[in-house]
Amino acid sequence: MTRRLLLSHLSLILLVLLALEVPFGVFYARSELARFSRTAEQGAMTLAEVCEDKMEHGLTTDLPDLARAYGRRTGGTVLVADRRGVVLTDTAAHAVVGKDLSAEPDISTALHDRPTVGTRRAPPADSEFLFVTVPGGSSPAVACVVRTVYALGPLKARVRTTWLVLAALGLGVLAVASLIGFALARSITRPVQALERATAQLAEGRITDPPATDHGPPELRRLAASFTRTATRLQHLLQAQQAFASDVSHQLKTPLTSLRLRLENFEPHLAPCAQDSLDKALGELERLSLMVQGLLALARLENTEIRAEAADLNAVVSDRADIWAAFADEQQVDLIVSGGTSVPVLAVPGALEQIIDNLLSNALRVSAPGTSVTLAVITTPAQGTRTPSMAELHVIDQGPGMTETERRRAFDRFWRAPHADHDGTGLGLPLVRHLTRAGGGEVTLEAAPGGGLDAVVRLRHAECREQQDRLVTTADIDTAARSAPAR
């Protein structure tokens, strides 16, 4: 950001300098040439008057000395011709005395009493020269013609020097503007960078370097103060939540366990007619314990940070299917596993086991005897390649299924389908969703072909890891393993 602010500042300064210096340099070059031309023309006209006077008094022999003296004084060459255009003297020795130059354009124009001023290239080295040709005579008849020639090299050298001075001044201004702009940019970006660091620290759970509220522009100071207050409050809320989860973990488990033991101790002393009520009370107590454990698992899932790691999805599916096979046999439900190749995916350590256990528990609970539950692993290649980008785990049952509205609400905490039994807590699918998202995946519920429900878990393939590893949250896996999943 500092670089962008500095570049924008310098671009504006450079634009202003160019808008000022370039027109000034062009104007200076043109004005110098015009001034030099006017001076040369005035000098040539004065020389022409003197030459006319010499010729009127018969002093033509004085013209060569006069021309040489004028040339030495002005730094140019002088050519004088009579009223017919015949050369009388030429200090440059380009034209011999007596040569007729009346056919040349500037001489012809001067013989018609009109001066000529212009530039053109001429030897040596094809240099540029200023030619000034003026008529001499106070009467309508032109008595003589004077041509003066000046090299424009010194004038151009002065113009180049002026351009260099302007460039040096511009560079100096840019250097000073750079220092000022850098200081201004740093005064703006330093508080922003401090806010960025504090935001990153807040995302990690704790601010160790709060942004200063006494540096930078007033707007950024107020922003830093507001951010600090907000971050402090969020930290207090997070700490309160963590403390609450810890207190619940310690304070509720013991009373619930004690209550269960007391209820079980009543069993030998109860009449047979009260046994059913005792069993229902114990069931509700078990459900309450599982609900507390599930809530603690979700709370810890949202507050703990670890990184996703590569795990073999097929191996985990096969292992969990073997564990659940005995329970499926008791329910008289066939457990079918498909997809035998190794599929490495990104997941929180221990999350795949929790996801599969929750989904299998739900599927087996709603499956009638004689039906089947299918666990299928499907890989989806990246577009235009053969490399898998996503892996899908399908847990398909043949139960009553859900409507579209029920499937959308199934991940809400404590929500259960109207036709579901009352053994669950309504926290299993929310836990599955948190565990899946922790590894960068997503879980959805879809209608299975032929009836039932298809729980689809989409996970990122471990070999398609162009993104940086991101921080993810996970639950206390041991606690979550004891929670009872339910729709």
Coordinates of N, CA and C in Angstrom, one line a residue, residues 11-110:
S11 N 3.4 10.2 -9.4 CA 2.8 10.3 -10.8 C 2.1 11.7 -10.9
L12 N 1.4 12.2 -9.8 CA 0.8 13.5 -9.9 C 1.9 14.6 -10.0
I13 N 2.9 14.5 -9.1 CA 4.0 15.5 -9.2 C 4.7 15.5 -10.6
L14 N 4.9 14.3 -11.1 CA 5.6 14.2 -12.4 C 4.7 14.8 -13.5
L15 N 3.4 14.6 -13.4 CA 2.5 15.2 -14.4 C 2.5 16.7 -14.3
V16 N 2.5 17.2 -13.1 CA 2.6 18.7 -12.9 C 3.9 19.3 -13.4
L17 N 5.0 18.6 -13.1 CA 6.3 19.0 -13.6 C 6.4 19.0 -15.2
L18 N 5.9 18.0 -15.8 CA 5.8 17.9 -17.2 C 5.0 19.0 -17.8
A19 N 3.8 19.3 -17.2 CA 2.9 20.3 -17.6 C 3.5 21.7 -17.5
L20 N 4.5 21.9 -16.6 CA 5.1 23.2 -16.4 C 6.4 23.3 -17.2
E21 N 7.3 22.3 -17.1 CA 8.6 22.4 -17.6 C 8.7 22.2 -19.2
V22 N 7.9 21.3 -19.7 CA 7.9 21.1 -21.1 C 7.5 22.3 -21.9
P23 N 6.3 22.9 -21.6 CA 6.0 24.1 -22.3 C 7.0 25.3 -22.1
F24 N 7.5 25.3 -20.9 CA 8.5 26.4 -20.6 C 9.8 26.1 -21.5
G25 N 10.2 24.9 -21.6 CA 11.4 24.6 -22.4 C 11.2 24.9 -23.8
V26 N 10.0 24.5 -24.4 CA 9.7 24.8 -25.8 C 9.6 26.3 -26.0
F27 N 8.9 27.0 -25.1 CA 8.8 28.4 -25.2 C 10.2 29.1 -25.2
Y28 N 11.1 28.6 -24.3 CA 12.4 29.2 -24.2 C 13.2 29.0 -25.5
A29 N 13.1 27.8 -26.0 CA 13.9 27.5 -27.3 C 13.4 28.4 -28.4
R30 N 12.1 28.5 -28.5 CA 11.5 29.3 -29.6 C 11.8 30.8 -29.4
S31 N 11.7 31.3 -28.2 CA 12.0 32.7 -27.9 C 13.5 33.0 -28.1
E32 N 14.4 32.1 -27.8 CA 15.8 32.4 -28.0 C 16.1 32.4 -29.5
L33 N 15.5 31.5 -30.3 CA 15.7 31.6 -31.7 C 15.2 32.8 -32.3
A34 N 13.9 33.2 -31.9 CA 13.3 34.5 -32.4 C 14.2 35.7 -32.0
R35 N 14.6 35.7 -30.7 CA 15.5 36.9 -30.3 C 16.8 36.9 -31.1
F36 N 17.4 35.8 -31.3 CA 18.6 35.7 -32.1 C 18.4 36.2 -33.5
S37 N 17.2 35.8 -34.1 CA 16.9 36.2 -35.5 C 16.7 37.7 -35.6
R38 N 16.0 38.2 -34.6 CA 15.7 39.7 -34.6 C 17.0 40.5 -34.5
T39 N 17.9 40.0 -33.6 CA 19.2 40.7 -33.4 C 20.0 40.6 -34.7
A40 N 20.1 39.4 -35.3 CA 20.8 39.2 -36.5 C 20.3 40.1 -37.6
E41 N 18.9 40.2 -37.7 CA 18.3 41.0 -38.8 C 18.6 42.5 -38.6
Q42 N 18.5 42.9 -37.3 CA 18.8 44.3 -37.1 C 20.3 44.7 -37.3
G43 N 21.2 43.8 -36.9 CA 22.6 44.0 -37.2 C 22.9 44.0 -38.7
A44 N 22.2 43.1 -39.5 CA 22.5 43.1 -40.9 C 21.9 44.3 -41.6
M45 N 20.8 44.8 -41.1 CA 20.3 46.1 -41.7 C 21.2 47.3 -41.4
T46 N 21.7 47.3 -40.2 CA 22.7 48.4 -39.9 C 23.9 48.3 -40.8
L47 N 24.4 47.0 -40.9 CA 25.6 46.9 -41.8 C 25.3 47.2 -43.2
A48 N 24.1 46.9 -43.7 CA 23.7 47.3 -45.1 C 23.7 48.8 -45.3
E49 N 23.2 49.5 -44.2 CA 23.2 51.0 -44.3 C 24.6 51.5 -44.4
V50 N 25.5 51.0 -43.6 CA 26.9 51.4 -43.7 C 27.5 51.1 -45.0
C51 N 27.3 49.9 -45.5 CA 27.8 49.5 -46.9 C 27.3 50.5 -47.9
E52 N 26.0 50.8 -47.9 CA 25.4 51.7 -48.9 C 26.1 53.1 -48.8
D53 N 26.4 53.5 -47.6 CA 27.1 54.8 -47.4 C 28.5 54.8 -48.0
K54 N 29.2 53.6 -47.8 CA 30.5 53.5 -48.3 C 30.5 53.5 -49.9
M55 N 29.5 52.8 -50.4 CA 29.4 52.7 -51.9 C 29.0 54.1 -52.5
E56 N 28.2 54.9 -51.8 CA 27.8 56.2 -52.3 C 29.0 57.1 -52.3
H57 N 30.0 56.9 -51.4 CA 31.2 57.8 -51.3 C 32.3 57.2 -52.1
G58 N 32.1 56.1 -52.8 CA 33.2 55.5 -53.6 C 34.2 54.8 -52.8
L59 N 33.8 54.3 -51.6 CA 34.8 53.6 -50.8 C 34.5 52.1 -50.8
T60 N 34.3 51.6 -51.9 CA 34.0 50.1 -52.1 C 35.1 49.3 -51.5
T61 N 36.4 49.8 -51.6 CA 37.5 49.0 -51.1 C 37.5 48.7 -49.6
D62 N 36.7 49.6 -48.9 CA 36.6 49.4 -47.5 C 35.7 48.3 -47.1
L63 N 34.9 47.8 -48.0 CA 33.9 46.8 -47.7 C 34.4 45.5 -47.1
P64 N 35.5 44.9 -47.7 CA 36.1 43.7 -47.1 C 36.5 43.8 -45.7
D65 N 37.2 44.9 -45.3 CA 37.6 45.1 -43.9 C 36.4 45.3 -43.0
L66 N 35.4 46.1 -43.5 CA 34.2 46.3 -42.8 C 33.4 45.0 -42.5
A67 N 33.4 44.1 -43.5 CA 32.7 42.8 -43.4 C 33.4 41.9 -42.4
R68 N 34.8 41.9 -42.5 CA 35.5 41.0 -41.6 C 35.4 41.5 -40.1
A69 N 35.4 42.8 -40.0 CA 35.3 43.3 -38.6 C 33.9 43.0 -38.0
Y70 N 32.9 43.1 -38.8 CA 31.5 42.8 -38.3 C 31.4 41.3 -38.0
G71 N 32.0 40.5 -38.9 CA 31.9 39.0 -38.7 C 32.6 38.6 -37.4
R72 N 33.8 39.2 -37.1 CA 34.5 38.9 -35.9 C 33.7 39.3 -34.7
R73 N 33.1 40.5 -34.8 CA 32.3 41.0 -33.6 C 31.1 40.2 -33.4
T74 N 30.4 39.7 -34.4 CA 29.1 38.9 -34.2 C 29.3 37.4 -34.3
G75 N 30.4 36.9 -34.7 CA 30.6 35.5 -34.8 C 30.0 34.9 -36.0
G76 N 29.7 35.7 -37.1 CA 29.1 35.1 -38.3 C 30.0 35.4 -39.5
T77 N 29.4 35.1 -40.7 CA 30.1 35.4 -42.0 C 29.2 36.4 -42.7
V78 N 29.9 37.2 -43.5 CA 29.2 38.3 -44.2 C 29.5 38.3 -45.7
L79 N 28.4 38.4 -46.5 CA 28.5 38.5 -48.0 C 27.8 39.8 -48.4
V80 N 28.5 40.6 -49.2 CA 28.0 41.9 -49.7 C 27.9 41.8 -51.2
A81 N 26.8 42.1 -51.8 CA 26.6 42.1 -53.3 C 26.1 43.5 -53.7
D82 N 26.4 43.9 -54.9 CA 25.9 45.2 -55.4 C 24.4 45.1 -55.9
R83 N 23.9 46.1 -56.5 CA 22.5 46.2 -56.9 C 22.2 45.2 -58.0
R84 N 23.2 44.6 -58.6 CA 22.9 43.6 -59.6 C 23.1 42.2 -59.1
G85 N 23.5 42.0 -57.8 CA 23.6 40.7 -57.2 C 25.0 40.2 -57.4
V86 N 26.0 41.0 -57.8 CA 27.4 40.6 -58.0 C 28.1 40.7 -56.7
V87 N 28.9 39.7 -56.3 CA 29.5 39.6 -55.1 C 30.6 40.7 -55.0
L88 N 30.6 41.5 -54.0 CA 31.7 42.5 -53.7 C 32.7 41.9 -52.7
T89 N 32.2 41.2 -51.7 CA 33.1 40.6 -50.7 C 32.4 39.4 -50.0
D90 N 33.1 38.4 -49.6 CA 32.5 37.3 -48.8 C 33.5 36.8 -47.8
T91 N 33.3 37.0 -46.5 CA 34.2 36.6 -45.5 C 34.4 35.1 -45.4
A92 N 33.4 34.3 -45.8 CA 33.4 32.9 -45.8 C 34.2 32.3 -46.9
A93 N 34.4 33.1 -48.0 CA 35.2 32.7 -49.2 C 34.4 31.6 -49.9
H94 N 33.1 31.5 -49.8 CA 32.3 30.5 -50.5 C 32.0 31.0 -51.9
A95 N 31.9 32.3 -52.1 CA 31.6 32.9 -53.4 C 32.8 33.9 -53.7
V96 N 33.3 33.8 -54.9 CA 34.4 34.6 -55.4 C 33.9 36.0 -55.7
V97 N 34.7 37.0 -55.6 CA 34.3 38.3 -55.9 C 34.0 38.4 -57.4
G98 N 32.9 39.0 -57.8 CA 32.5 39.2 -59.2 C 31.5 38.1 -59.6
K99 N 31.2 37.2 -58.7 CA 30.2 36.1 -59.1 C 28.8 36.7 -59.0
D100 N 28.0 36.3 -59.9 CA 26.6 36.8 -59.9 C 25.7 35.8 -59.1
L101 N 25.1 36.4 -58.0 CA 24.2 35.6 -57.2 C 22.8 36.0 -57.3
S102 N 22.4 36.8 -58.3 CA 21.1 37.3 -58.3 C 20.0 36.2 -58.5
A103 N 20.4 35.1 -58.9 CA 19.5 34.0 -59.1 C 19.1 33.2 -57.8
E104 N 19.9 33.4 -56.8 CA 19.6 32.8 -55.6 C 18.4 33.4 -54.9
P105 N 17.5 32.6 -54.3 CA 16.2 33.1 -53.8 C 16.3 34.2 -52.8
D106 N 17.2 34.1 -51.8 CA 17.3 35.2 -50.8 C 17.9 36.5 -51.4
I107 N 18.9 36.3 -52.3 CA 19.4 37.5 -52.9 C 18.4 38.2 -53.9
S108 N 17.7 37.4 -54.6 CA 16.7 37.9 -55.5 C 15.6 38.6 -54.7
T109 N 15.2 38.1 -53.6 CA 14.1 38.7 -52.7 C 14.6 40.0 -52.2
A110 N 15.9 40.0 -51.7 CA 16.5 41.3 -51.2 C 16.6 42.3 -52.3

